[in-house]
PDB file of C-alpha atoms in Angstrom:
ATOM      1  CA  UNK E 981       2.860   6.152  70.859  1.00 82.00           C
ATOM      2  CA  UNK E 982       4.890   8.569  72.716  1.00 92.00           C
ATOM      3  CA  UNK E 983       3.754   9.955  75.529  1.00 92.00           C
ATOM      4  CA  UNK E 984       3.112  13.420  74.290  1.00 95.00           C
ATOM      5  CA  UNK E 985       0.963  11.508  71.445  1.00 95.00           C
ATOM      6  CA  UNK E 986      -1.225   9.871  74.258  1.00 93.00           C
ATOM      7  CA  UNK E 987      -1.727  12.844  76.163  1.00 95.00           C
ATOM      8  CA  UNK E 988      -2.710  14.370  72.960  1.00 96.00           C
ATOM      9  CA  UNK E 989      -5.288  11.328  72.038  1.00 95.00           C
ATOM     10  CA  UNK E 990      -6.674  11.666  75.304  1.00 95.00           C
ATOM     11  CA  UNK E 991      -7.111  15.535  74.801  1.00 97.00           C
ATOM     12  CA  UNK E 992      -8.881  15.376  71.868  1.00 96.00           C
ATOM     13  CA  UNK E 993     -11.020  12.513  72.928  1.00 94.00           C
ATOM     14  CA  UNK E 994     -12.081  14.730  76.007  1.00 95.00           C
ATOM     15  CA  UNK E 995     -13.262  17.459  74.027  1.00 96.00           C
ATOM     16  CA  UNK E 996     -15.196  14.710  71.576  1.00 95.00           C
ATOM     17  CA  UNK E 997     -16.898  13.122  74.642  1.00 94.00           C
ATOM     18  CA  UNK E 998     -17.732  16.659  75.912  1.00 95.00           C
ATOM     19  CA  UNK E 999     -19.791  17.130  72.845  1.00 95.00           C
ATOM     20  CA  UNK E1000     -21.295  13.374  72.828  1.00 93.00           C
ATOM     21  CA  UNK E1001     -22.638  14.256  76.688  1.00 93.00           C
ATOM     22  CA  UNK E1002     -24.602  17.230  75.226  1.00 93.00           C
ATOM     23  CA  UNK E1003     -26.120  14.464  72.440  1.00 93.00           C
ATOM     24  CA  UNK E1004     -23.520  15.412  69.524  1.00 94.00           C
ATOM     25  CA  UNK E1005     -25.716  18.409  68.839  1.00 94.00           C
ATOM     26  CA  UNK E1006     -24.276  20.445  66.127  1.00 94.00           C
ATOM     27  CA  UNK E1007     -24.780  23.991  67.993  1.00 94.00           C
ATOM     28  CA  UNK E1008     -23.352  23.132  71.275  1.00 94.00           C
ATOM     29  CA  UNK E1009     -20.543  25.318  72.519  1.00 95.00           C
ATOM     30  CA  UNK E1010     -17.528  24.419  73.924  1.00 95.00           C
ATOM     31  CA  UNK E1011     -15.958  27.309  76.342  1.00 96.00           C
ATOM     32  CA  UNK E1012     -12.438  25.896  74.999  1.00 96.00           C
ATOM     33  CA  UNK E1013     -11.244  23.216  73.049  1.00 95.00           C
ATOM     34  CA  UNK E1014      -7.820  21.237  74.149  1.00 96.00           C
ATOM     35  CA  UNK E1015      -6.135  23.416  71.305  1.00 95.00           C
ATOM     36  CA  UNK E1016      -7.013  26.748  73.346  1.00 96.00           C
ATOM     37  CA  UNK E1017      -9.689  27.637  70.571  1.00 94.00           C
ATOM     38  CA  UNK E1018     -12.834  29.604  72.533  1.00 96.00           C
ATOM     39  CA  UNK E1019     -16.344  28.680  71.988  1.00 95.00           C
ATOM     40  CA  UNK E1020     -16.058  26.348  69.522  1.00 94.00           C
ATOM     41  CA  UNK E1021     -19.413  25.032  68.019  1.00 94.00           C
ATOM     42  CA  UNK E1022     -19.768  21.217  68.152  1.00 92.00           C
ATOM     43  CA  UNK E1023     -20.001  21.085  64.298  1.00 92.00           C
ATOM     44  CA  UNK E1024     -16.381  22.433  64.237  1.00 93.00           C
ATOM     45  CA  UNK E1025     -14.779  20.402  67.304  1.00 93.00           C
ATOM     46  CA  UNK E1026     -11.535  19.197  65.356  1.00 92.00           C
ATOM     47  CA  UNK E1027     -12.474  19.704  61.667  1.00 88.00           C
ATOM     48  CA  UNK E1028     -15.723  18.181  62.115  1.00 87.00           C
ATOM     49  CA  UNK E1029     -17.149  14.827  62.399  1.00 88.00           C
ATOM     50  CA  UNK E1030     -18.123  14.650  65.749  1.00 90.00           C
ATOM     51  CA  UNK E1031     -21.165  16.508  65.996  1.00 95.00           C
ATOM     52  CA  UNK E1032     -24.192  15.911  63.452  1.00 94.00           C
ATOM     53  CA  UNK E1033     -27.321  16.376  65.363  1.00 95.00           C
ATOM     54  CA  UNK E1034     -30.028  18.877  65.592  1.00 94.00           C
ATOM     55  CA  UNK E1035     -31.984  17.670  68.594  1.00 93.00           C
ATOM     56  CA  UNK E1036     -30.680  15.068  71.334  1.00 92.00           C
ATOM     57  CA  UNK E1037     -33.295  12.585  69.952  1.00 92.00           C
ATOM     58  CA  UNK E1038     -31.073  12.324  66.820  1.00 94.00           C
ATOM     59  CA  UNK E1039     -28.126  10.959  68.736  1.00 93.00           C
ATOM     60  CA  UNK E1040     -27.951   7.279  69.610  1.00 92.00           C
ATOM     61  CA  UNK E1041     -25.545   7.310  72.244  1.00 93.00           C
ATOM     62  CA  UNK E1042     -23.352   3.514  72.747  1.00 95.00           C
ATOM     63  CA  UNK E1043     -19.967   2.117  73.534  1.00 95.00           C
ATOM     64  CA  UNK E1044     -20.358  -1.291  72.248  1.00 94.00           C
ATOM     65  CA  UNK E1045     -22.828  -3.301  70.060  1.00 91.00           C
ATOM     66  CA  UNK E1046     -23.893  -6.896  69.174  1.00 86.00           C
ATOM     67  CA  UNK E1047     -20.806  -6.635  66.175  1.00 84.00           C
ATOM     68  CA  UNK E1048     -17.327  -6.078  67.307  1.00 92.00           C
ATOM     69  CA  UNK E1049     -15.954  -7.112  70.414  1.00 96.00           C
ATOM     70  CA  UNK E1050     -18.081  -6.439  73.971  1.00 97.00           C
ATOM     71  CA  UNK E1051     -16.911  -3.682  75.978  1.00 98.00           C
ATOM     72  CA  UNK E1052     -15.450  -5.600  78.734  1.00 98.00           C
ATOM     73  CA  UNK E1053     -13.107  -7.365  75.692  1.00 98.00           C
ATOM     74  CA  UNK E1054     -12.323  -4.181  74.487  1.00 97.00           C
ATOM     75  CA  UNK E1055     -10.642  -3.196  77.961  1.00 97.00           C
ATOM     76  CA  UNK E1056      -8.574  -6.598  77.700  1.00 98.00           C
ATOM     77  CA  UNK E1057      -7.482  -5.504  74.257  1.00 97.00           C
ATOM     78  CA  UNK E1058      -6.417  -2.165  75.338  1.00 95.00           C
ATOM     79  CA  UNK E1059      -5.414  -2.506  79.432  1.00 95.00           C
ATOM     80  CA  UNK E1060      -2.741  -4.726  79.465  1.00 93.00           C
ATOM     81  CA  UNK E1061      -2.565  -6.808  82.927  1.00 92.00           C
ATOM     82  CA  UNK E1062       0.965  -5.934  83.459  1.00 92.00           C
ATOM     83  CA  UNK E1063      -0.263  -2.264  83.524  1.00 93.00           C
ATOM     84  CA  UNK E1064      -3.947  -2.706  84.765  1.00 95.00           C
ATOM     85  CA  UNK E1065      -5.796  -4.550  87.721  1.00 94.00           C
ATOM     86  CA  UNK E1066      -8.906  -6.101  87.301  1.00 93.00           C
ATOM     87  CA  UNK E1067     -10.395  -3.332  89.214  1.00 94.00           C
ATOM     88  CA  UNK E1068      -9.439  -1.038  86.931  1.00 96.00           C
ATOM     89  CA  UNK E1069     -10.600  -2.592  84.304  1.00 96.00           C
ATOM     90  CA  UNK E1070     -13.954  -2.764  85.621  1.00 96.00           C
ATOM     91  CA  UNK E1071     -13.956   0.919  86.634  1.00 96.00           C
ATOM     92  CA  UNK E1072     -13.105   1.467  82.847  1.00 96.00           C
ATOM     93  CA  UNK E1073     -16.253  -0.323  81.807  1.00 97.00           C
ATOM     94  CA  UNK E1074     -18.217   1.907  84.555  1.00 96.00           C
ATOM     95  CA  UNK E1075     -16.531   5.087  82.636  1.00 95.00           C
ATOM     96  CA  UNK E1076     -17.650   4.106  79.117  1.00 96.00           C
ATOM     97  CA  UNK E1077     -21.364   3.048  80.567  1.00 97.00           C
ATOM     98  CA  UNK E1078     -21.778   6.120  82.454  1.00 96.00           C
ATOM     99  CA  UNK E1079     -21.008   8.442  79.364  1.00 95.00           C
ATOM    100  CA  UNK E1080     -23.795   6.621  77.688  1.00 96.00           C
ATOM    101  CA  UNK E1081     -26.310   6.517  80.372  1.00 95.00           C
ATOM    102  CA  UNK E1082     -25.659  10.452  81.262  1.00 94.00           C
ATOM    103  CA  UNK E1083     -25.692  11.569  77.881  1.00 93.00           C
ATOM    104  CA  UNK E1084     -28.585  13.863  76.271  1.00 92.00           C
ATOM    105  CA  UNK E1085     -30.197  11.209  73.505  1.00 92.00           C
ATOM    106  CA  UNK E1086     -30.900   8.151  73.337  1.00 92.00           C
ATOM    107  CA  UNK E1087     -28.997   5.336  75.420  1.00 94.00           C
ATOM    108  CA  UNK E1088     -28.377   2.500  73.856  1.00 96.00           C
ATOM    109  CA  UNK E1089     -26.993  -0.165  76.035  1.00 97.00           C
ATOM    110  CA  UNK E1090     -25.131  -3.857  74.606  1.00 96.00           C
ATOM    111  CA  UNK E1091     -26.718  -6.940  76.132  1.00 96.00           C
ATOM    112  CA  UNK E1092     -24.101  -7.849  79.184  1.00 96.00           C
ATOM    113  CA  UNK E1093     -22.436  -4.303  79.720  1.00 96.00           C
ATOM    114  CA  UNK E1094     -23.423  -4.398  83.002  1.00 97.00           C
ATOM    115  CA  UNK E1095     -22.246  -7.811  83.981  1.00 97.00           C
ATOM    116  CA  UNK E1096     -19.181  -7.823  82.121  1.00 98.00           C
ATOM    117  CA  UNK E1097     -19.811  -9.755  79.302  1.00 98.00           C
ATOM    118  CA  UNK E1098     -17.077 -11.396  77.624  1.00 98.00           C
ATOM    119  CA  UNK E1099     -17.339 -13.450  74.287  1.00 98.00           C
ATOM    120  CA  UNK E1100     -13.591 -14.273  74.104  1.00 98.00           C
ATOM    121  CA  UNK E1101     -12.551 -11.233  72.190  1.00 98.00           C
ATOM    122  CA  UNK E1102     -14.661 -12.859  68.926  1.00 98.00           C
ATOM    123  CA  UNK E1103     -15.010  -9.625  67.188  1.00 95.00           C
ATOM    124  CA  UNK E1104     -18.034 -11.206  65.061  1.00 94.00           C
ATOM    125  CA  UNK E1105     -19.791 -13.645  67.596  1.00 94.00           C
ATOM    126  CA  UNK E1106     -22.914 -13.875  65.106  1.00 92.00           C
ATOM    127  CA  UNK E1107     -22.223 -18.005  64.195  1.00 93.00           C
ATOM    128  CA  UNK E1108     -20.339 -18.628  67.030  1.00 94.00           C
ATOM    129  CA  UNK E1109     -22.920 -20.415  69.108  1.00 93.00           C
ATOM    130  CA  UNK E1110     -24.152 -20.010  73.022  1.00 94.00           C
ATOM    131  CA  UNK E1111     -20.436 -21.709  73.877  1.00 94.00           C
ATOM    132  CA  UNK E1112     -19.207 -18.320  72.908  1.00 95.00           C
ATOM    133  CA  UNK E1113     -22.123 -15.802  73.058  1.00 95.00           C
ATOM    134  CA  UNK E1114     -23.234 -16.315  76.752  1.00 95.00           C
ATOM    135  CA  UNK E1115     -24.912 -13.905  78.859  1.00 96.00           C
ATOM    136  CA  UNK E1116     -25.039 -15.035  82.870  1.00 96.00           C
ATOM    137  CA  UNK E1117     -27.109 -12.459  84.433  1.00 95.00           C
ATOM    138  CA  UNK E1118     -26.000 -14.002  87.739  1.00 94.00           C
ATOM    139  CA  UNK E1119     -22.484 -13.332  87.440  1.00 94.00           C
ATOM    140  CA  UNK E1120     -21.122 -16.947  88.026  1.00 95.00           C
ATOM    141  CA  UNK E1121     -20.012 -18.058  84.209  1.00 94.00           C
ATOM    142  CA  UNK E1122     -17.977 -15.726  82.256  1.00 95.00           C
ATOM    143  CA  UNK E1123     -17.644 -16.373  78.141  1.00 96.00           C
ATOM    144  CA  UNK E1124     -13.850 -15.079  78.922  1.00 97.00           C
ATOM    145  CA  UNK E1125     -11.207 -17.807  77.846  1.00 97.00           C
ATOM    146  CA  UNK E1126     -13.864 -20.646  77.132  1.00 97.00           C
ATOM    147  CA  UNK E1127     -11.691 -20.875  73.841  1.00 96.00           C
ATOM    148  CA  UNK E1128     -10.170 -19.767  70.890  1.00 97.00           C
ATOM    149  CA  UNK E1129     -12.933 -17.876  68.694  1.00 97.00           C
ATOM    150  CA  UNK E1130     -13.907 -19.090  65.166  1.00 96.00           C
ATOM    151  CA  UNK E1131     -10.662 -18.255  62.737  1.00 96.00           C
ATOM    152  CA  UNK E1132     -12.869 -17.004  60.079  1.00 94.00           C
ATOM    153  CA  UNK E1133     -12.991 -13.307  61.642  1.00 94.00           C
ATOM    154  CA  UNK E1134     -10.297 -13.637  64.436  1.00 97.00           C
ATOM    155  CA  UNK E1135      -7.507 -15.508  63.114  1.00 97.00           C
ATOM    156  CA  UNK E1136      -5.322 -13.067  62.011  1.00 97.00           C
ATOM    157  CA  UNK E1137      -4.995 -12.518  66.011  1.00 98.00           C
ATOM    158  CA  UNK E1138      -5.390 -15.665  67.206  1.00 98.00           C
ATOM    159  CA  UNK E1139      -1.539 -14.962  68.442  1.00 98.00           C
ATOM    160  CA  UNK E1140      -2.473 -12.082  70.158  1.00 98.00           C
ATOM    161  CA  UNK E1141      -5.492 -13.632  71.773  1.00 98.00           C
ATOM    162  CA  UNK E1142      -4.139 -17.040  73.176  1.00 98.00           C
ATOM    163  CA  UNK E1143      -2.233 -15.545  76.195  1.00 98.00           C
ATOM    164  CA  UNK E1144      -4.814 -13.006  76.884  1.00 98.00           C
ATOM    165  CA  UNK E1145      -7.226 -15.943  77.010  1.00 98.00           C
ATOM    166  CA  UNK E1146      -5.079 -18.190  79.242  1.00 97.00           C
ATOM    167  CA  UNK E1147      -4.766 -15.370  81.687  1.00 97.00           C
ATOM    168  CA  UNK E1148      -7.117 -15.802  84.350  1.00 95.00           C
ATOM    169  CA  UNK E1149      -6.733 -12.728  85.972  1.00 94.00           C
ATOM    170  CA  UNK E1150      -8.450 -11.517  83.073  1.00 96.00           C
ATOM    171  CA  UNK E1151     -11.957 -13.335  83.730  1.00 96.00           C
ATOM    172  CA  UNK E1152     -14.467 -11.088  85.391  1.00 96.00           C
ATOM    173  CA  UNK E1153     -15.091 -12.598  89.018  1.00 96.00           C
ATOM    174  CA  UNK E1154     -18.723 -13.180  90.747  1.00 97.00           C
ATOM    175  CA  UNK E1155     -17.959 -10.039  92.854  1.00 97.00           C
ATOM    176  CA  UNK E1156     -16.555  -7.592  90.280  1.00 97.00           C
ATOM    177  CA  UNK E1157     -20.088  -8.446  88.046  1.00 98.00           C
ATOM    178  CA  UNK E1158     -22.021  -7.908  91.180  1.00 98.00           C
ATOM    179  CA  UNK E1159     -20.139  -4.515  91.802  1.00 97.00           C
ATOM    180  CA  UNK E1160     -20.435  -3.592  88.244  1.00 98.00           C
ATOM    181  CA  UNK E1161     -24.408  -4.287  87.799  1.00 98.00           C
ATOM    182  CA  UNK E1162     -24.812  -2.198  91.101  1.00 98.00           C
ATOM    183  CA  UNK E1163     -23.109   0.773  89.365  1.00 98.00           C
ATOM    184  CA  UNK E1164     -25.185   0.433  86.455  1.00 98.00           C
ATOM    185  CA  UNK E1165     -28.657   0.211  88.129  1.00 98.00           C
ATOM    186  CA  UNK E1166     -27.146   3.556  90.217  1.00 97.00           C
ATOM    187  CA  UNK E1167     -26.264   5.243  86.762  1.00 96.00           C
ATOM    188  CA  UNK E1168     -30.058   4.413  85.579  1.00 96.00           C
ATOM    189  CA  UNK E1169     -31.562   5.503  88.924  1.00 96.00           C
ATOM    190  CA  UNK E1170     -29.443   8.883  88.234  1.00 95.00           C
ATOM    191  CA  UNK E1171     -30.641   9.114  84.682  1.00 94.00           C
ATOM    192  CA  UNK E1172     -34.577   8.335  85.877  1.00 93.00           C
ATOM    193  CA  UNK E1173     -34.518  11.111  88.601  1.00 94.00           C
ATOM    194  CA  UNK E1174     -32.974  13.590  86.919  1.00 90.00           C
ATOM    195  CA  UNK E1175     -34.994  15.232  83.729  1.00 85.00           C
ATOM    196  CA  UNK E1176     -32.115  16.842  82.630  1.00 83.00           C
ATOM    197  CA  UNK E1177     -29.879  14.095  81.924  1.00 81.00           C
ATOM    198  CA  UNK E1178     -32.446  12.441  79.401  1.00 70.00           C
ATOM    199  CA  UNK E1179     -32.952  15.475  77.202  1.00 69.00           C
ATOM    200  CA  UNK E1180     -34.242  14.189  74.073  1.00 68.00           C
ATOM    201  CA  UNK E1181     -36.117  17.370  72.485  1.00 69.00           C
TER     202      UNK E1181
END
């Protein structure tokens, strides 16, 4: 979209993230939304559908799960290497993870988010075996660029995937993984040491 459309989408997303940080509570109140509306309750933010919980324990917060692409693979799709450095992609991963870690409610982290796990852009790796589902907590082995994922669920994007999977600058380095794990552990320490962040009641 145009720059104005992108700016607008970001502003709407900011409002939605603010509601998510407050456990997607229906009764949470934004002082002002991006439209200039004052004291907007969560249930009414941008026409509804953002806030659904009556108590923080009802909110399960996540940015990636076992189905669809991993968080890291999503940054590859959405942050072209011509515009973003590997470090910026890593920081985007941190930002997404921090929203989950610092939101009220129940955090859900997909296995490997902290090690920049990739499944070579596979959006449904249930039957892809260990070759695509590798999870290396040492950061020495990345699943990025190990091959084209199965045609059944990914074939329509193969032509888009090929150049990405061949781009070695998109593969997370061990140093990036170590930095990402350190940041993840820091977020967990902050959450554990700050009772107000982890409210579930």
